[in-house]
Amino acid sequence: MADEQKVEKKEKKERKPKADAHEAPQAGRPKASNRSSARMRGKFTKEVMPALMKEYGIENPMACPRIEKVVVNMGIGEATQNAKVLDPAVNDLQAITGQKPVVTKAKKSIAQFKVREGQSIGAMVTLRGDRMYEFLDRLLNVALPRVRDFRGVNMKSFDGRGNYTLGLHDQLIFPEIDYSKVDKVKGMNVTIVTTAKNDDQARSLLKHMGMPFRQPDAAK
């Protein structure tokens, strides 16, 4: 009796039609989304890269300076006294970048600042790929022009290795932040890491990408 049941199950399994490879996905099954390239990525490929290769005599496109990643860091000094102030900062940073932040912790104890080792003191996000280009697009074309009395960013904020750090005093310049939900203004640092060999190449790269550098006479 048991052998007959096994034979029947085997026959049913063989008669069961196999799903066609080209068959439409079943309802409720998530479809794979084809993410289109960011607008600024296309600008880099079509405009910035040829201009840099011509300016510095670069023959290999892979040797052309490019933006590797963007790191957005928000330090919350008050978190040492009240850990609850860290949650709004994490939510704001997630709304701005579109990526879940990583909570940064103190590497060592500093008694003068009442900081203990391993204590949460901020949040940071590392952006790459399309999210990086989309964030730069919003930063250069939407957020920075909303800064009060904006005259450009400092041209000398390079670290000597082709990386640029920009300090922002207010998260409200980003349209993703709701004014009614902000309890306190928080600043952040935006570090743009490039593959440039020196600061001159990095400065030229960011200038072609649309970074509004301050003119020397306006800095006075």
JSON list of C-alpha atoms in Angstrom, two decimals:
[
{"chain": "A", "resi": 1, "resn": "MET", "atom": "CA", "xyz": [0.00, 0.00, 0.00]},
{"chain": "A", "resi": 2, "resn": "ALA", "atom": "CA", "xyz": [2.79, 2.38, 0.90]},
{"chain": "A", "resi": 3, "resn": "ASP", "atom": "CA", "xyz": [4.63, 1.54, -2.34]},
{"chain": "A", "resi": 4, "resn": "GLU", "atom": "CA", "xyz": [1.51, 2.38, -4.42]},
{"chain": "A", "resi": 5, "resn": "GLN", "atom": "CA", "xyz": [1.19, 5.80, -2.72]},
{"chain": "A", "resi": 6, "resn": "LYS", "atom": "CA", "xyz": [4.85, 6.57, -3.50]},
{"chain": "A", "resi": 7, "resn": "VAL", "atom": "CA", "xyz": [4.33, 5.65, -7.16]},
{"chain": "A", "resi": 8, "resn": "GLU", "atom": "CA", "xyz": [1.22, 7.90, -7.39]},
{"chain": "A", "resi": 9, "resn": "LYS", "atom": "CA", "xyz": [3.09, 10.87, -5.85]},
{"chain": "A", "resi": 10, "resn": "LYS", "atom": "CA", "xyz": [5.97, 10.36, -8.26]},
{"chain": "A", "resi": 11, "resn": "GLU", "atom": "CA", "xyz": [3.61, 10.27, -11.27]},
{"chain": "A", "resi": 12, "resn": "LYS", "atom": "CA", "xyz": [1.84, 13.48, -10.13]},
{"chain": "A", "resi": 13, "resn": "LYS", "atom": "CA", "xyz": [5.18, 15.21, -9.69]},
{"chain": "A", "resi": 14, "resn": "GLU", "atom": "CA", "xyz": [6.24, 14.23, -13.22]},
{"chain": "A", "resi": 15, "resn": "ARG", "atom": "CA", "xyz": [2.92, 15.39, -14.72]},
{"chain": "A", "resi": 16, "resn": "LYS", "atom": "CA", "xyz": [3.16, 18.81, -12.99]},
{"chain": "A", "resi": 17, "resn": "PRO", "atom": "CA", "xyz": [4.00, 21.42, -15.69]},
{"chain": "A", "resi": 18, "resn": "LYS", "atom": "CA", "xyz": [7.23, 23.34, -15.16]},
{"chain": "A", "resi": 19, "resn": "ALA", "atom": "CA", "xyz": [7.11, 27.12, -15.06]},
{"chain": "A", "resi": 20, "resn": "ASP", "atom": "CA", "xyz": [8.24, 28.75, -18.25]},
{"chain": "A", "resi": 21, "resn": "ALA", "atom": "CA", "xyz": [11.37, 30.88, -17.94]},
{"chain": "A", "resi": 22, "resn": "HIS", "atom": "CA", "xyz": [9.62, 33.69, -19.80]},
{"chain": "A", "resi": 23, "resn": "GLU", "atom": "CA", "xyz": [6.42, 33.44, -17.78]},
{"chain": "A", "resi": 24, "resn": "ALA", "atom": "CA", "xyz": [5.18, 36.64, -16.15]},
{"chain": "A", "resi": 25, "resn": "PRO", "atom": "CA", "xyz": [5.96, 36.92, -12.42]},
{"chain": "A", "resi": 26, "resn": "GLN", "atom": "CA", "xyz": [3.22, 35.92, -10.02]},
{"chain": "A", "resi": 27, "resn": "ALA", "atom": "CA", "xyz": [1.16, 38.52, -8.25]},
{"chain": "A", "resi": 28, "resn": "GLY", "atom": "CA", "xyz": [2.69, 39.68, -5.01]},
{"chain": "A", "resi": 29, "resn": "ARG", "atom": "CA", "xyz": [6.23, 38.77, -6.06]},
{"chain": "A", "resi": 30, "resn": "PRO", "atom": "CA", "xyz": [8.51, 41.85, -6.12]},
{"chain": "A", "resi": 31, "resn": "LYS", "atom": "CA", "xyz": [9.79, 42.78, -9.54]},
{"chain": "A", "resi": 32, "resn": "ALA", "atom": "CA", "xyz": [13.42, 43.63, -10.13]},
{"chain": "A", "resi": 33, "resn": "SER", "atom": "CA", "xyz": [13.76, 47.37, -10.60]},
{"chain": "A", "resi": 34, "resn": "ASN", "atom": "CA", "xyz": [16.16, 48.73, -13.19]},
{"chain": "A", "resi": 35, "resn": "ARG", "atom": "CA", "xyz": [17.72, 51.82, -11.60]},
{"chain": "A", "resi": 36, "resn": "SER", "atom": "CA", "xyz": [18.62, 54.43, -14.12]},
{"chain": "A", "resi": 37, "resn": "SER", "atom": "CA", "xyz": [21.93, 56.23, -13.88]},
{"chain": "A", "resi": 38, "resn": "ALA", "atom": "CA", "xyz": [21.92, 59.49, -12.03]},
{"chain": "A", "resi": 39, "resn": "ARG", "atom": "CA", "xyz": [21.96, 62.72, -14.01]},
{"chain": "A", "resi": 40, "resn": "MET", "atom": "CA", "xyz": [25.29, 63.80, -12.55]},
{"chain": "A", "resi": 41, "resn": "ARG", "atom": "CA", "xyz": [26.88, 60.48, -13.45]},
{"chain": "A", "resi": 42, "resn": "GLY", "atom": "CA", "xyz": [25.96, 61.15, -17.07]},
{"chain": "A", "resi": 43, "resn": "LYS", "atom": "CA", "xyz": [27.41, 64.64, -16.79]},
{"chain": "A", "resi": 44, "resn": "PHE", "atom": "CA", "xyz": [30.70, 63.21, -15.52]},
{"chain": "A", "resi": 45, "resn": "THR", "atom": "CA", "xyz": [30.91, 60.65, -18.33]},
{"chain": "A", "resi": 46, "resn": "LYS", "atom": "CA", "xyz": [29.96, 62.96, -21.19]},
{"chain": "A", "resi": 47, "resn": "GLU", "atom": "CA", "xyz": [31.36, 66.34, -20.13]},
{"chain": "A", "resi": 48, "resn": "VAL", "atom": "CA", "xyz": [33.70, 66.22, -17.13]},
{"chain": "A", "resi": 49, "resn": "MET", "atom": "CA", "xyz": [35.84, 63.23, -18.08]},
{"chain": "A", "resi": 50, "resn": "PRO", "atom": "CA", "xyz": [36.71, 64.44, -21.61]},
{"chain": "A", "resi": 51, "resn": "ALA", "atom": "CA", "xyz": [37.52, 67.91, -20.25]},
{"chain": "A", "resi": 52, "resn": "LEU", "atom": "CA", "xyz": [39.85, 66.53, -17.56]},
{"chain": "A", "resi": 53, "resn": "MET", "atom": "CA", "xyz": [41.58, 64.17, -19.97]},
{"chain": "A", "resi": 54, "resn": "LYS", "atom": "CA", "xyz": [42.25, 67.05, -22.34]},
{"chain": "A", "resi": 55, "resn": "GLU", "atom": "CA", "xyz": [43.35, 69.41, -19.54]},
{"chain": "A", "resi": 56, "resn": "TYR", "atom": "CA", "xyz": [45.89, 67.01, -17.98]},
{"chain": "A", "resi": 57, "resn": "GLY", "atom": "CA", "xyz": [46.82, 65.00, -21.08]},
{"chain": "A", "resi": 58, "resn": "ILE", "atom": "CA", "xyz": [45.38, 61.73, -19.77]},
{"chain": "A", "resi": 59, "resn": "GLU", "atom": "CA", "xyz": [45.03, 59.00, -22.42]},
{"chain": "A", "resi": 60, "resn": "ASN", "atom": "CA", "xyz": [43.52, 56.20, -20.35]},
{"chain": "A", "resi": 61, "resn": "PRO", "atom": "CA", "xyz": [39.94, 56.97, -19.19]},
{"chain": "A", "resi": 62, "resn": "MET", "atom": "CA", "xyz": [40.46, 54.78, -16.11]},
{"chain": "A", "resi": 63, "resn": "ALA", "atom": "CA", "xyz": [43.25, 57.12, -14.96]},
{"chain": "A", "resi": 64, "resn": "CYS", "atom": "CA", "xyz": [40.96, 60.13, -15.04]},
{"chain": "A", "resi": 65, "resn": "PRO", "atom": "CA", "xyz": [40.21, 61.63, -11.60]},
{"chain": "A", "resi": 66, "resn": "ARG", "atom": "CA", "xyz": [36.76, 60.74, -10.34]},
{"chain": "A", "resi": 67, "resn": "ILE", "atom": "CA", "xyz": [34.71, 60.90, -7.16]},
{"chain": "A", "resi": 68, "resn": "GLU", "atom": "CA", "xyz": [35.10, 57.69, -5.19]},
{"chain": "A", "resi": 69, "resn": "LYS", "atom": "CA", "xyz": [32.70, 58.26, -2.29]},
{"chain": "A", "resi": 70, "resn": "VAL", "atom": "CA", "xyz": [30.99, 60.92, -0.18]},
{"chain": "A", "resi": 71, "resn": "VAL", "atom": "CA", "xyz": [31.01, 60.71, 3.62]},
{"chain": "A", "resi": 72, "resn": "VAL", "atom": "CA", "xyz": [28.42, 62.74, 5.56]},
{"chain": "A", "resi": 73, "resn": "ASN", "atom": "CA", "xyz": [29.24, 63.01, 9.27]},
{"chain": "A", "resi": 74, "resn": "MET", "atom": "CA", "xyz": [27.10, 64.59, 11.98]},
{"chain": "A", "resi": 75, "resn": "GLY", "atom": "CA", "xyz": [28.59, 64.92, 15.46]},
{"chain": "A", "resi": 76, "resn": "ILE", "atom": "CA", "xyz": [26.25, 65.33, 18.43]},
{"chain": "A", "resi": 77, "resn": "GLY", "atom": "CA", "xyz": [28.14, 66.53, 21.48]},
{"chain": "A", "resi": 78, "resn": "GLU", "atom": "CA", "xyz": [25.00, 66.63, 23.61]},
{"chain": "A", "resi": 79, "resn": "ALA", "atom": "CA", "xyz": [24.64, 62.87, 23.24]},
{"chain": "A", "resi": 80, "resn": "THR", "atom": "CA", "xyz": [27.15, 62.45, 26.06]},
{"chain": "A", "resi": 81, "resn": "GLN", "atom": "CA", "xyz": [24.59, 63.92, 28.47]},
{"chain": "A", "resi": 82, "resn": "ASN", "atom": "CA", "xyz": [21.35, 62.88, 26.79]},
{"chain": "A", "resi": 83, "resn": "ALA", "atom": "CA", "xyz": [21.32, 59.87, 24.47]},
{"chain": "A", "resi": 84, "resn": "LYS", "atom": "CA", "xyz": [17.82, 60.71, 23.17]},
{"chain": "A", "resi": 85, "resn": "VAL", "atom": "CA", "xyz": [19.10, 63.68, 21.12]},
{"chain": "A", "resi": 86, "resn": "LEU", "atom": "CA", "xyz": [20.86, 61.20, 18.84]},
{"chain": "A", "resi": 87, "resn": "ASP", "atom": "CA", "xyz": [17.62, 59.77, 17.40]},
{"chain": "A", "resi": 88, "resn": "PRO", "atom": "CA", "xyz": [16.45, 63.00, 15.66]},
{"chain": "A", "resi": 89, "resn": "ALA", "atom": "CA", "xyz": [19.93, 63.46, 14.20]},
{"chain": "A", "resi": 90, "resn": "VAL", "atom": "CA", "xyz": [19.91, 59.93, 12.78]},
{"chain": "A", "resi": 91, "resn": "ASN", "atom": "CA", "xyz": [16.44, 60.49, 11.28]},
{"chain": "A", "resi": 92, "resn": "ASP", "atom": "CA", "xyz": [17.50, 63.79, 9.70]},
{"chain": "A", "resi": 93, "resn": "LEU", "atom": "CA", "xyz": [20.64, 62.25, 8.23]},
{"chain": "A", "resi": 94, "resn": "GLN", "atom": "CA", "xyz": [18.65, 59.34, 6.82]},
{"chain": "A", "resi": 95, "resn": "ALA", "atom": "CA", "xyz": [16.13, 61.72, 5.23]},
{"chain": "A", "resi": 96, "resn": "ILE", "atom": "CA", "xyz": [18.91, 63.79, 3.66]},
{"chain": "A", "resi": 97, "resn": "THR", "atom": "CA", "xyz": [21.01, 60.95, 2.26]},
{"chain": "A", "resi": 98, "resn": "GLY", "atom": "CA", "xyz": [18.37, 58.27, 1.65]},
{"chain": "A", "resi": 99, "resn": "GLN", "atom": "CA", "xyz": [20.53, 55.72, 3.46]},
{"chain": "A", "resi": 100, "resn": "LYS", "atom": "CA", "xyz": [20.50, 54.40, 7.01]},
{"chain": "A", "resi": 101, "resn": "PRO", "atom": "CA", "xyz": [23.29, 56.07, 9.04]},
{"chain": "A", "resi": 102, "resn": "VAL", "atom": "CA", "xyz": [25.84, 54.30, 11.19]},
{"chain": "A", "resi": 103, "resn": "VAL", "atom": "CA", "xyz": [26.06, 55.48, 14.79]},
{"chain": "A", "resi": 104, "resn": "THR", "atom": "CA", "xyz": [29.64, 56.51, 15.57]},
{"chain": "A", "resi": 105, "resn": "LYS", "atom": "CA", "xyz": [31.14, 55.75, 18.97]},
{"chain": "A", "resi": 106, "resn": "ALA", "atom": "CA", "xyz": [33.99, 57.32, 20.91]},
{"chain": "A", "resi": 107, "resn": "LYS", "atom": "CA", "xyz": [37.32, 55.52, 20.41]},
{"chain": "A", "resi": 108, "resn": "LYS", "atom": "CA", "xyz": [38.71, 56.55, 23.79]},
{"chain": "A", "resi": 109, "resn": "SER", "atom": "CA", "xyz": [37.59, 58.17, 27.02]},
{"chain": "A", "resi": 110, "resn": "ILE", "atom": "CA", "xyz": [38.14, 61.91, 27.54]},
{"chain": "A", "resi": 111, "resn": "ALA", "atom": "CA", "xyz": [37.36, 63.01, 31.08]},
{"chain": "A", "resi": 112, "resn": "GLN", "atom": "CA", "xyz": [37.51, 66.70, 30.20]},
{"chain": "A", "resi": 113, "resn": "PHE", "atom": "CA", "xyz": [34.59, 66.33, 27.77]},
{"chain": "A", "resi": 114, "resn": "LYS", "atom": "CA", "xyz": [32.82, 63.68, 29.85]},
{"chain": "A", "resi": 115, "resn": "VAL", "atom": "CA", "xyz": [33.17, 61.15, 27.05]},
{"chain": "A", "resi": 116, "resn": "ARG", "atom": "CA", "xyz": [33.49, 57.43, 27.75]},
{"chain": "A", "resi": 117, "resn": "GLU", "atom": "CA", "xyz": [34.97, 54.88, 25.40]},
{"chain": "A", "resi": 118, "resn": "GLY", "atom": "CA", "xyz": [32.28, 53.24, 23.26]},
{"chain": "A", "resi": 119, "resn": "GLN", "atom": "CA", "xyz": [29.73, 55.98, 23.90]},
{"chain": "A", "resi": 120, "resn": "SER", "atom": "CA", "xyz": [27.54, 57.05, 20.94]},
{"chain": "A", "resi": 121, "resn": "ILE", "atom": "CA", "xyz": [28.51, 60.58, 19.90]},
{"chain": "A", "resi": 122, "resn": "GLY", "atom": "CA", "xyz": [27.28, 60.97, 16.32]},
{"chain": "A", "resi": 123, "resn": "ALA", "atom": "CA", "xyz": [26.20, 59.40, 13.04]},
{"chain": "A", "resi": 124, "resn": "MET", "atom": "CA", "xyz": [27.70, 59.05, 9.60]},
{"chain": "A", "resi": 125, "resn": "VAL", "atom": "CA", "xyz": [26.78, 57.82, 6.12]},
{"chain": "A", "resi": 126, "resn": "THR", "atom": "CA", "xyz": [29.08, 56.66, 3.32]},
{"chain": "A", "resi": 127, "resn": "LEU", "atom": "CA", "xyz": [27.55, 57.11, -0.14]},
{"chain": "A", "resi": 128, "resn": "ARG", "atom": "CA", "xyz": [28.71, 55.42, -3.33]},
{"chain": "A", "resi": 129, "resn": "GLY", "atom": "CA", "xyz": [27.34, 54.87, -6.80]},
{"chain": "A", "resi": 130, "resn": "ASP", "atom": "CA", "xyz": [24.04, 56.39, -7.86]},
{"chain": "A", "resi": 131, "resn": "ARG", "atom": "CA", "xyz": [23.16, 57.57, -4.34]},
{"chain": "A", "resi": 132, "resn": "MET", "atom": "CA", "xyz": [26.42, 59.46, -4.18]},
{"chain": "A", "resi": 133, "resn": "TYR", "atom": "CA", "xyz": [25.75, 61.26, -7.47]},
{"chain": "A", "resi": 134, "resn": "GLU", "atom": "CA", "xyz": [22.14, 62.00, -6.52]},
{"chain": "A", "resi": 135, "resn": "PHE", "atom": "CA", "xyz": [23.23, 63.48, -3.20]},
{"chain": "A", "resi": 136, "resn": "LEU", "atom": "CA", "xyz": [25.85, 65.65, -4.91]},
{"chain": "A", "resi": 137, "resn": "ASP", "atom": "CA", "xyz": [23.24, 66.81, -7.40]},
{"chain": "A", "resi": 138, "resn": "ARG", "atom": "CA", "xyz": [20.91, 67.91, -4.59]},
{"chain": "A", "resi": 139, "resn": "LEU", "atom": "CA", "xyz": [23.76, 69.43, -2.58]},
{"chain": "A", "resi": 140, "resn": "LEU", "atom": "CA", "xyz": [25.18, 71.56, -5.41]},
{"chain": "A", "resi": 141, "resn": "ASN", "atom": "CA", "xyz": [21.97, 72.58, -7.16]},
{"chain": "A", "resi": 142, "resn": "VAL", "atom": "CA", "xyz": [19.40, 72.75, -4.35]},
{"chain": "A", "resi": 143, "resn": "ALA", "atom": "CA", "xyz": [20.90, 72.86, -0.85]},
{"chain": "A", "resi": 144, "resn": "LEU", "atom": "CA", "xyz": [23.87, 75.24, -1.19]},
{"chain": "A", "resi": 145, "resn": "PRO", "atom": "CA", "xyz": [21.91, 77.96, -3.05]},
{"chain": "A", "resi": 146, "resn": "ARG", "atom": "CA", "xyz": [19.51, 78.01, -0.07]},
{"chain": "A", "resi": 147, "resn": "VAL", "atom": "CA", "xyz": [22.27, 79.07, 2.32]},
{"chain": "A", "resi": 148, "resn": "ARG", "atom": "CA", "xyz": [21.76, 82.62, 3.55]},
{"chain": "A", "resi": 149, "resn": "ASP", "atom": "CA", "xyz": [24.19, 85.12, 2.00]},
{"chain": "A", "resi": 150, "resn": "PHE", "atom": "CA", "xyz": [25.86, 82.35, 0.05]},
{"chain": "A", "resi": 151, "resn": "ARG", "atom": "CA", "xyz": [28.95, 83.50, -1.86]},
{"chain": "A", "resi": 152, "resn": "GLY", "atom": "CA", "xyz": [30.52, 80.15, -2.63]},
{"chain": "A", "resi": 153, "resn": "VAL", "atom": "CA", "xyz": [32.49, 77.50, -0.77]},
{"chain": "A", "resi": 154, "resn": "ASN", "atom": "CA", "xyz": [36.09, 77.80, 0.38]},
{"chain": "A", "resi": 155, "resn": "MET", "atom": "CA", "xyz": [38.56, 76.81, -2.33]},
{"chain": "A", "resi": 156, "resn": "LYS", "atom": "CA", "xyz": [41.28, 75.86, 0.17]},
{"chain": "A", "resi": 157, "resn": "SER", "atom": "CA", "xyz": [39.43, 73.14, 2.12]},
{"chain": "A", "resi": 158, "resn": "PHE", "atom": "CA", "xyz": [41.48, 70.31, 0.61]},
{"chain": "A", "resi": 159, "resn": "ASP", "atom": "CA", "xyz": [43.58, 67.89, 2.67]},
{"chain": "A", "resi": 160, "resn": "GLY", "atom": "CA", "xyz": [46.56, 67.67, 0.28]},
{"chain": "A", "resi": 161, "resn": "ARG", "atom": "CA", "xyz": [45.49, 64.25, -1.06]},
{"chain": "A", "resi": 162, "resn": "GLY", "atom": "CA", "xyz": [42.68, 65.33, -3.35]},
{"chain": "A", "resi": 163, "resn": "ASN", "atom": "CA", "xyz": [39.85, 65.13, -0.80]},
{"chain": "A", "resi": 164, "resn": "TYR", "atom": "CA", "xyz": [37.53, 68.05, -0.05]},
{"chain": "A", "resi": 165, "resn": "THR", "atom": "CA", "xyz": [35.62, 68.68, 3.19]},
{"chain": "A", "resi": 166, "resn": "LEU", "atom": "CA", "xyz": [32.67, 71.04, 3.36]},
{"chain": "A", "resi": 167, "resn": "GLY", "atom": "CA", "xyz": [31.08, 72.17, 6.62]},
{"chain": "A", "resi": 168, "resn": "LEU", "atom": "CA", "xyz": [27.35, 72.87, 6.81]},
{"chain": "A", "resi": 169, "resn": "HIS", "atom": "CA", "xyz": [25.92, 74.72, 9.81]},
{"chain": "A", "resi": 170, "resn": "ASP", "atom": "CA", "xyz": [22.25, 73.96, 9.19]},
{"chain": "A", "resi": 171, "resn": "GLN", "atom": "CA", "xyz": [20.39, 70.83, 8.07]},
{"chain": "A", "resi": 172, "resn": "LEU", "atom": "CA", "xyz": [17.36, 72.93, 7.10]},
{"chain": "A", "resi": 173, "resn": "ILE", "atom": "CA", "xyz": [18.95, 73.83, 3.75]},
{"chain": "A", "resi": 174, "resn": "PHE", "atom": "CA", "xyz": [17.91, 70.39, 2.52]},
{"chain": "A", "resi": 175, "resn": "PRO", "atom": "CA", "xyz": [14.27, 70.34, 1.33]},
{"chain": "A", "resi": 176, "resn": "GLU", "atom": "CA", "xyz": [13.82, 66.81, 2.74]},
{"chain": "A", "resi": 177, "resn": "ILE", "atom": "CA", "xyz": [13.82, 68.19, 6.30]},
{"chain": "A", "resi": 178, "resn": "ASP", "atom": "CA", "xyz": [10.45, 69.22, 7.75]},
{"chain": "A", "resi": 179, "resn": "TYR", "atom": "CA", "xyz": [10.74, 72.51, 9.67]},
{"chain": "A", "resi": 180, "resn": "SER", "atom": "CA", "xyz": [7.97, 71.54, 12.09]},
{"chain": "A", "resi": 181, "resn": "LYS", "atom": "CA", "xyz": [9.82, 68.40, 13.22]},
{"chain": "A", "resi": 182, "resn": "VAL", "atom": "CA", "xyz": [13.21, 70.04, 13.87]},
{"chain": "A", "resi": 183, "resn": "ASP", "atom": "CA", "xyz": [13.88, 70.68, 17.54]},
{"chain": "A", "resi": 184, "resn": "LYS", "atom": "CA", "xyz": [17.41, 72.04, 17.14]},
{"chain": "A", "resi": 185, "resn": "VAL", "atom": "CA", "xyz": [19.70, 73.10, 14.31]},
{"chain": "A", "resi": 186, "resn": "LYS", "atom": "CA", "xyz": [22.51, 70.59, 13.69]},
{"chain": "A", "resi": 187, "resn": "GLY", "atom": "CA", "xyz": [25.60, 70.95, 11.52]},
{"chain": "A", "resi": 188, "resn": "MET", "atom": "CA", "xyz": [27.40, 68.32, 9.49]},
{"chain": "A", "resi": 189, "resn": "ASN", "atom": "CA", "xyz": [30.58, 67.71, 7.52]},
{"chain": "A", "resi": 190, "resn": "VAL", "atom": "CA", "xyz": [30.53, 66.50, 3.92]},
{"chain": "A", "resi": 191, "resn": "THR", "atom": "CA", "xyz": [33.78, 64.89, 2.76]},
{"chain": "A", "resi": 192, "resn": "ILE", "atom": "CA", "xyz": [34.19, 64.23, -0.97]},
{"chain": "A", "resi": 193, "resn": "VAL", "atom": "CA", "xyz": [36.84, 61.55, -1.54]},
{"chain": "A", "resi": 194, "resn": "THR", "atom": "CA", "xyz": [38.37, 61.55, -5.04]},
{"chain": "A", "resi": 195, "resn": "THR", "atom": "CA", "xyz": [41.00, 59.52, -6.88]},
{"chain": "A", "resi": 196, "resn": "ALA", "atom": "CA", "xyz": [42.90, 62.69, -7.85]},
{"chain": "A", "resi": 197, "resn": "LYS", "atom": "CA", "xyz": [46.67, 62.65, -7.33]},
{"chain": "A", "resi": 198, "resn": "ASN", "atom": "CA", "xyz": [46.78, 66.19, -5.94]},
{"chain": "A", "resi": 199, "resn": "ASP", "atom": "CA", "xyz": [44.56, 69.06, -4.88]},
{"chain": "A", "resi": 200, "resn": "ASP", "atom": "CA", "xyz": [44.78, 70.80, -8.27]},
{"chain": "A", "resi": 201, "resn": "GLN", "atom": "CA", "xyz": [43.21, 67.85, -10.07]},
{"chain": "A", "resi": 202, "resn": "ALA", "atom": "CA", "xyz": [40.56, 67.47, -7.37]},
{"chain": "A", "resi": 203, "resn": "ARG", "atom": "CA", "xyz": [39.76, 71.19, -7.53]},
{"chain": "A", "resi": 204, "resn": "SER", "atom": "CA", "xyz": [39.39, 71.02, -11.30]},
{"chain": "A", "resi": 205, "resn": "LEU", "atom": "CA", "xyz": [37.21, 67.90, -11.01]},
{"chain": "A", "resi": 206, "resn": "LEU", "atom": "CA", "xyz": [34.81, 69.48, -8.51]},
{"chain": "A", "resi": 207, "resn": "LYS", "atom": "CA", "xyz": [34.73, 72.73, -10.48]},
{"chain": "A", "resi": 208, "resn": "HIS", "atom": "CA", "xyz": [33.65, 70.87, -13.62]},
{"chain": "A", "resi": 209, "resn": "MET", "atom": "CA", "xyz": [31.06, 68.97, -11.58]},
{"chain": "A", "resi": 210, "resn": "GLY", "atom": "CA", "xyz": [29.49, 72.29, -10.56]},
{"chain": "A", "resi": 211, "resn": "MET", "atom": "CA", "xyz": [31.00, 73.03, -7.13]},
{"chain": "A", "resi": 212, "resn": "PRO", "atom": "CA", "xyz": [30.42, 76.78, -6.54]},
{"chain": "A", "resi": 213, "resn": "PHE", "atom": "CA", "xyz": [33.89, 77.79, -5.37]},
{"chain": "A", "resi": 214, "resn": "ARG", "atom": "CA", "xyz": [34.27, 81.25, -3.87]},
{"chain": "A", "resi": 215, "resn": "GLN", "atom": "CA", "xyz": [36.26, 83.71, -5.94]},
{"chain": "A", "resi": 216, "resn": "PRO", "atom": "CA", "xyz": [39.51, 84.95, -4.33]},
{"chain": "A", "resi": 217, "resn": "ASP", "atom": "CA", "xyz": [38.37, 88.57, -4.23]},
{"chain": "A", "resi": 218, "resn": "ALA", "atom": "CA", "xyz": [35.05, 87.57, -2.60]},
{"chain": "A", "resi": 219, "resn": "ALA", "atom": "CA", "xyz": [36.87, 85.81, 0.24]},
{"chain": "A", "resi": 220, "resn": "LYS", "atom": "CA", "xyz": [38.22, 89.09, 1.57]}
]
